[in-house]
């Protein structure tokens, strides 16, 4: 410790201000990409454990009070928005205790303190929430969420057209095992492209009109068909070292956005495919027989139930 530190005390370290931004590339919480719907599990990985999480008025309410951030959800971590408190508003029942002190950007421009802006970019939006209809009402919170008026341009190329140019692909015997691998490669490692986003997929799909909000309580057939047809190059097999099944996994939120996790829709039925993944050493599974766990362990895989 230096002389000045001894005389006056060490300077208090200041935590870097959080930065949220919505731009043409998507939604960002600092360096973390965010889409909706998302899960509390994913938000916790970015924001830390919440200060409060409680059930009231048929919804779960979650707050990170020290950050001034809050949200709510009703079904299995199906989070469709995230709010950032600017001013305490007693009339608003569900909110954080602390205020959000970080930065708020829209396409590189700070909008903190502003409310007259068009916050809709592609499938996402940044909203300025005001209490009351008076023109001088201040913004009490900013909210990130879906742009419900978004319609993909008819001229936009369908990036989800299935390509058949993979010459040496993995053949799977169990579709749910394949989905677990896709989740790891597409949403965790981000090496399998394009990363499928359910609302964008629906807007670009030409065969029929897909209403995600109405149909998302069951697996959407077109997305199931897409992932069944998707070819995965064998070159990625060695990079799969872990499979982790969780109700908040992006792959399940993409196929069935409002899945409640109460059935065996995504339970792996056969593990014959593991022999194609020589570096797979750890698996966390929804449900399976103890004998299957023992068989996996005998192959050198640390296998546990979620």
Short mmCIF file of C-alpha atoms in Angstrom, two decimals:
data_model
loop_
_atom_site.label_atom_id
_atom_site.label_comp_id
_atom_site.label_asym_id
_atom_site.label_seq_id
_atom_site.Cartn_x
_atom_site.Cartn_y
_atom_site.Cartn_z
CA UNK A 1 0.00 0.00 0.00
CA UNK A 2 1.39 3.42 -0.94
CA UNK A 3 1.92 6.37 1.42
CA UNK A 4 -1.14 8.23 0.14
CA UNK A 5 -3.24 5.12 0.63
CA UNK A 6 -1.99 4.87 4.22
CA UNK A 7 -2.75 8.54 4.92
CA UNK A 8 -6.07 8.86 3.16
CA UNK A 9 -7.20 5.28 2.71
CA UNK A 10 -7.31 3.23 -0.42
CA UNK A 11 -9.65 4.54 -3.09
CA UNK A 12 -12.92 2.69 -3.15
CA UNK A 13 -13.15 0.54 -6.24
CA UNK A 14 -16.08 1.48 -8.42
CA UNK A 15 -18.01 -1.15 -10.27
CA UNK A 16 -18.27 -0.61 -14.00
CA UNK A 17 -21.62 0.71 -15.14
CA UNK A 18 -23.76 -1.84 -16.87
CA UNK A 19 -24.61 -1.09 -20.48
CA UNK A 20 -27.72 -2.27 -22.27
CA UNK A 21 -28.12 -1.73 -25.97
CA UNK A 22 -30.53 -2.56 -28.74
CA UNK A 23 -29.02 -2.33 -32.21
CA UNK A 24 -29.17 -3.97 -35.62
CA UNK A 25 -27.24 -6.97 -34.25
CA UNK A 26 -29.72 -7.62 -31.43
CA UNK A 27 -30.06 -7.00 -27.68
CA UNK A 28 -26.97 -6.76 -25.50
CA UNK A 29 -26.49 -6.73 -21.73
CA UNK A 30 -22.86 -5.69 -21.57
CA UNK A 31 -21.24 -8.32 -23.83
CA UNK A 32 -24.06 -10.85 -23.44
CA UNK A 33 -26.55 -11.43 -26.24
CA UNK A 34 -30.21 -11.64 -25.24
CA UNK A 35 -33.35 -12.76 -27.08
CA UNK A 36 -36.95 -13.20 -25.97
CA UNK A 37 -38.40 -15.38 -24.71
CA UNK A 38 -35.49 -16.19 -22.41
CA UNK A 39 -35.11 -18.01 -19.10
CA UNK A 40 -34.40 -16.97 -15.53
CA UNK A 41 -31.49 -19.42 -15.61
CA UNK A 42 -29.87 -17.47 -18.43
CA UNK A 43 -30.59 -14.09 -16.80
CA UNK A 44 -29.07 -15.33 -13.54
CA UNK A 45 -25.91 -16.31 -15.41
CA UNK A 46 -25.57 -12.66 -16.47
CA UNK A 47 -27.02 -10.73 -13.53
CA UNK A 48 -26.36 -13.09 -10.63
CA UNK A 49 -28.94 -14.52 -8.26
CA UNK A 50 -32.01 -12.27 -7.84
CA UNK A 51 -32.72 -10.43 -4.60
CA UNK A 52 -36.35 -11.52 -4.63
CA UNK A 53 -38.44 -14.08 -6.48
CA UNK A 54 -42.05 -14.50 -5.43
CA UNK A 55 -45.45 -15.62 -6.71
CA UNK A 56 -48.33 -13.15 -6.79
CA UNK A 57 -51.30 -12.49 -9.06
CA UNK A 58 -50.66 -15.69 -11.05
CA UNK A 59 -47.13 -14.63 -12.02
CA UNK A 60 -43.59 -15.08 -10.76
CA UNK A 61 -41.99 -11.71 -10.03
CA UNK A 62 -38.20 -11.45 -9.99
CA UNK A 63 -36.04 -8.49 -8.98
CA UNK A 64 -32.33 -7.75 -8.88
CA UNK A 65 -32.74 -4.88 -6.44
CA UNK A 66 -29.11 -3.76 -6.37
CA UNK A 67 -29.13 -3.45 -10.17
CA UNK A 68 -32.57 -1.87 -10.53
CA UNK A 69 -33.68 -4.65 -12.87
CA UNK A 70 -36.88 -6.68 -12.69
CA UNK A 71 -39.12 -8.99 -14.71
CA UNK A 72 -41.99 -11.44 -14.44
CA UNK A 73 -43.03 -14.72 -16.00
CA UNK A 74 -45.86 -17.19 -15.79
CA UNK A 75 -44.79 -20.41 -17.46
CA UNK A 76 -41.54 -22.31 -16.91
CA UNK A 77 -39.06 -19.46 -17.08
CA UNK A 78 -40.79 -18.00 -20.14
CA UNK A 79 -39.47 -14.46 -19.73
CA UNK A 80 -40.62 -12.12 -22.51
CA UNK A 81 -39.34 -8.77 -21.21
CA UNK A 82 -36.80 -7.18 -18.87
CA UNK A 83 -37.26 -3.80 -17.15
CA UNK A 84 -34.84 -1.19 -15.83
CA UNK A 85 -36.23 1.11 -13.13
CA UNK A 86 -35.50 4.83 -13.51
CA UNK A 87 -37.75 6.47 -10.91
CA UNK A 88 -39.60 4.97 -7.95
CA UNK A 89 -43.30 4.83 -8.77
CA UNK A 90 -45.53 3.81 -5.90
CA UNK A 91 -48.43 3.09 -8.25
CA UNK A 92 -46.36 0.35 -9.91
CA UNK A 93 -46.69 -2.68 -7.66
CA UNK A 94 -44.09 -5.01 -9.13
CA UNK A 95 -40.66 -3.44 -9.55
CA UNK A 96 -37.16 -3.45 -8.12
CA UNK A 97 -36.28 -1.53 -4.97
CA UNK A 98 -33.10 0.05 -6.32
CA UNK A 99 -32.76 2.13 -9.48
CA UNK A 100 -30.92 1.13 -12.63
CA UNK A 101 -27.79 3.30 -12.77
CA UNK A 102 -26.29 1.95 -15.98
CA UNK A 103 -26.32 3.12 -19.58
CA UNK A 104 -29.12 2.62 -22.10
CA UNK A 105 -28.33 2.78 -25.81
CA UNK A 106 -30.35 2.51 -28.99
CA UNK A 107 -28.18 1.96 -32.06
CA UNK A 108 -25.20 3.55 -30.33
CA UNK A 109 -27.10 6.61 -29.06
CA UNK A 110 -27.88 7.10 -25.37
CA UNK A 111 -31.61 7.40 -24.69
CA UNK A 112 -31.41 7.58 -20.91
CA UNK A 113 -33.88 10.22 -19.72
CA UNK A 114 -35.62 10.28 -23.11
CA UNK A 115 -38.99 8.88 -24.09
CA UNK A 116 -39.74 10.23 -27.56
CA UNK A 117 -37.87 7.71 -29.68
CA UNK A 118 -38.72 4.81 -31.95
CA UNK A 119 -37.27 1.86 -30.09
CA UNK A 120 -38.29 -0.87 -32.53
CA UNK A 121 -35.50 -2.63 -34.40
CA UNK A 122 -36.34 -5.88 -36.17
CA UNK A 123 -38.03 -8.39 -33.86
CA UNK A 124 -37.01 -6.52 -30.67
CA UNK A 125 -37.96 -3.24 -29.04
CA UNK A 126 -36.92 -0.84 -26.27
CA UNK A 127 -39.92 0.82 -24.64
CA UNK A 128 -40.05 3.91 -22.41
CA UNK A 129 -42.70 3.30 -19.74
CA UNK A 130 -44.50 6.30 -18.27
CA UNK A 131 -47.16 6.30 -15.58
CA UNK A 132 -50.22 8.24 -16.63
CA UNK A 133 -51.13 9.90 -19.91
CA UNK A 134 -49.80 13.37 -19.18
CA UNK A 135 -47.24 14.58 -21.69
CA UNK A 136 -44.85 15.61 -18.95
CA UNK A 137 -44.91 12.23 -17.17
CA UNK A 138 -41.31 11.07 -16.64
CA UNK A 139 -40.05 7.67 -17.69
CA UNK A 140 -40.26 5.40 -14.66
CA UNK A 141 -38.74 2.41 -16.43
CA UNK A 142 -37.25 1.21 -19.71
CA UNK A 143 -38.26 -2.21 -20.95
CA UNK A 144 -36.63 -4.57 -23.44
CA UNK A 145 -38.89 -7.05 -25.16
CA UNK A 146 -40.40 -8.23 -28.40
CA UNK A 147 -41.51 -5.93 -31.22
CA UNK A 148 -45.02 -7.27 -31.71
CA UNK A 149 -45.52 -5.29 -34.90
CA UNK A 150 -42.45 -6.80 -36.56
CA UNK A 151 -42.99 -8.40 -39.93
CA UNK A 152 -39.95 -9.67 -41.79
CA UNK A 153 -39.35 -8.07 -45.15
CA UNK A 154 -40.68 -10.19 -47.99
CA UNK A 155 -37.45 -9.47 -49.83
CA UNK A 156 -35.27 -10.72 -46.99
CA UNK A 157 -33.44 -13.90 -47.84
CA UNK A 158 -34.62 -16.90 -45.88
CA UNK A 159 -31.47 -17.69 -43.93
CA UNK A 160 -33.14 -20.82 -42.59
CA UNK A 161 -33.40 -22.60 -45.92
CA UNK A 162 -31.98 -26.06 -45.21
CA UNK A 163 -28.64 -26.53 -46.96
CA UNK A 164 -27.55 -29.94 -48.22
CA UNK A 165 -23.90 -29.07 -48.77
CA UNK A 166 -22.59 -30.99 -45.74
CA UNK A 167 -20.79 -33.91 -47.32
CA UNK A 168 -20.01 -35.91 -44.18
CA UNK A 169 -22.78 -35.47 -41.62
CA UNK A 170 -23.64 -37.19 -38.34
CA UNK A 171 -26.49 -39.70 -38.52
CA UNK A 172 -28.64 -39.70 -35.37
CA UNK A 173 -30.87 -42.51 -34.16
CA UNK A 174 -32.58 -40.38 -31.48
CA UNK A 175 -34.01 -36.96 -32.37
CA UNK A 176 -33.95 -35.66 -28.79
CA UNK A 177 -30.28 -36.58 -28.51
CA UNK A 178 -29.72 -34.62 -31.72
CA UNK A 179 -31.54 -31.62 -30.22
CA UNK A 180 -29.28 -31.72 -27.16
CA UNK A 181 -26.24 -31.69 -29.45
CA UNK A 182 -27.70 -28.83 -31.50
CA UNK A 183 -28.25 -26.81 -28.33
CA UNK A 184 -24.59 -27.23 -27.40
CA UNK A 185 -23.22 -26.41 -30.86
CA UNK A 186 -25.70 -23.72 -31.91
CA UNK A 187 -26.55 -21.85 -28.71
CA UNK A 188 -23.65 -22.56 -26.35
CA UNK A 189 -20.58 -22.84 -28.58
CA UNK A 190 -22.23 -20.84 -31.41
CA UNK A 191 -20.42 -22.75 -34.15
CA UNK A 192 -23.48 -24.21 -35.86
CA UNK A 193 -25.02 -21.52 -38.06
CA UNK A 194 -27.44 -19.92 -38.46
CA UNK A 195 -28.59 -19.59 -34.86
CA UNK A 196 -32.33 -20.18 -35.13
CA UNK A 197 -34.65 -17.61 -33.49
CA UNK A 198 -38.27 -18.70 -33.37
CA UNK A 199 -39.98 -15.38 -34.22
CA UNK A 200 -37.64 -14.65 -37.09
CA UNK A 201 -38.10 -18.19 -38.39
CA UNK A 202 -41.88 -17.78 -38.27
CA UNK A 203 -41.77 -14.45 -40.09
CA UNK A 204 -39.54 -15.81 -42.84
CA UNK A 205 -41.41 -19.07 -43.32
CA UNK A 206 -43.29 -19.14 -46.63
CA UNK A 207 -45.41 -22.28 -46.31
CA UNK A 208 -48.04 -20.84 -43.96
CA UNK A 209 -48.56 -18.21 -41.30
CA UNK A 210 -47.03 -19.38 -38.01
CA UNK A 211 -48.50 -17.70 -34.92
CA UNK A 212 -45.80 -18.36 -32.31
CA UNK A 213 -47.73 -16.89 -29.39
CA UNK A 214 -50.76 -19.08 -30.14
CA UNK A 215 -48.96 -22.25 -31.23
CA UNK A 216 -45.92 -22.16 -28.96
CA UNK A 217 -47.41 -24.33 -26.23
CA UNK A 218 -46.72 -27.40 -28.37
CA UNK A 219 -43.74 -28.18 -30.59
CA UNK A 220 -44.12 -26.12 -33.76
CA UNK A 221 -44.15 -28.68 -36.62
CA UNK A 222 -42.11 -26.58 -39.05
CA UNK A 223 -39.32 -26.12 -36.52
CA UNK A 224 -39.32 -29.82 -35.68
CA UNK A 225 -39.03 -30.56 -39.40
CA UNK A 226 -36.24 -28.00 -39.78
CA UNK A 227 -34.10 -29.51 -37.03
CA UNK A 228 -34.77 -33.06 -38.24
CA UNK A 229 -33.50 -32.09 -41.69
CA UNK A 230 -30.55 -30.06 -40.37
CA UNK A 231 -27.23 -31.72 -41.17
CA UNK A 232 -24.41 -31.51 -38.64
CA UNK A 233 -20.90 -31.90 -39.99
CA UNK A 234 -18.88 -34.69 -38.35
CA UNK A 235 -16.07 -32.19 -37.79
CA UNK A 236 -18.04 -30.79 -34.83
CA UNK A 237 -18.39 -34.13 -33.03
CA UNK A 238 -15.06 -33.86 -31.20
CA UNK A 239 -15.98 -30.45 -29.73
CA UNK A 240 -19.00 -31.82 -27.85
CA UNK A 241 -17.72 -32.53 -24.33
CA UNK A 242 -20.91 -31.94 -22.37
CA UNK A 243 -24.66 -32.19 -22.84
CA UNK A 244 -26.85 -30.29 -20.40
CA UNK A 245 -30.62 -30.61 -20.57
CA UNK A 246 -32.57 -27.84 -18.88
CA UNK A 247 -36.06 -26.49 -19.47
CA UNK A 248 -34.58 -23.09 -20.25
CA UNK A 249 -32.30 -24.35 -23.04
CA UNK A 250 -32.63 -22.26 -26.18
CA UNK A 251 -33.31 -25.25 -28.39
CA UNK A 252 -36.47 -26.11 -26.44
CA UNK A 253 -37.55 -22.46 -26.27
CA UNK A 254 -37.16 -22.34 -30.04
CA UNK A 255 -39.19 -25.44 -30.86
CA UNK A 256 -41.80 -25.01 -28.13
CA UNK A 257 -41.46 -21.50 -26.59
CA UNK A 258 -44.00 -22.02 -23.81
CA UNK A 259 -43.19 -25.59 -22.88
CA UNK A 260 -43.88 -26.14 -19.17
CA UNK A 261 -41.36 -28.94 -18.73
CA UNK A 262 -43.96 -31.25 -17.22
CA UNK A 263 -43.86 -33.97 -19.87
CA UNK A 264 -41.32 -36.12 -21.70
CA UNK A 265 -41.41 -34.21 -25.00
CA UNK A 266 -37.62 -33.78 -25.06
CA UNK A 267 -36.54 -36.82 -23.05
CA UNK A 268 -33.77 -38.81 -24.74
CA UNK A 269 -34.97 -42.33 -25.49
CA UNK A 270 -31.81 -43.90 -26.91
CA UNK A 271 -28.17 -43.23 -26.15
CA UNK A 272 -26.70 -45.19 -29.05
CA UNK A 273 -25.50 -41.91 -30.58
CA UNK A 274 -22.94 -41.23 -27.84
CA UNK A 275 -20.40 -43.44 -29.60
CA UNK A 276 -20.11 -40.74 -32.28
CA UNK A 277 -18.92 -38.21 -29.69
CA UNK A 278 -15.58 -39.48 -28.33
CA UNK A 279 -14.97 -36.46 -26.09
CA UNK A 280 -18.39 -36.43 -24.43
CA UNK A 281 -17.62 -36.72 -20.71
CA UNK A 282 -20.58 -35.19 -18.91
CA UNK A 283 -24.36 -35.38 -19.31
CA UNK A 284 -27.15 -33.78 -17.27
CA UNK A 285 -30.48 -35.30 -18.27
CA UNK A 286 -34.18 -34.63 -17.71
CA UNK A 287 -35.07 -38.17 -16.78
CA UNK A 288 -33.93 -41.72 -17.45
CA UNK A 289 -33.53 -45.07 -15.73
CA UNK A 290 -30.78 -45.62 -13.16
CA UNK A 291 -29.54 -48.50 -15.28
CA UNK A 292 -28.99 -46.06 -18.16
CA UNK A 293 -27.01 -43.72 -15.89
CA UNK A 294 -24.88 -46.68 -14.80
CA UNK A 295 -24.28 -47.68 -18.43
CA UNK A 296 -23.22 -44.13 -19.30
CA UNK A 297 -20.87 -44.02 -16.32
CA UNK A 298 -19.37 -47.32 -17.45
CA UNK A 299 -18.46 -45.56 -20.69
CA UNK A 300 -16.62 -42.87 -18.74
CA UNK A 301 -19.42 -40.29 -18.85
CA UNK A 302 -20.41 -38.43 -15.69
CA UNK A 303 -24.19 -38.78 -15.99
CA UNK A 304 -26.68 -37.19 -13.58
CA UNK A 305 -30.32 -36.19 -13.54
CA UNK A 306 -31.30 -32.52 -13.60
#
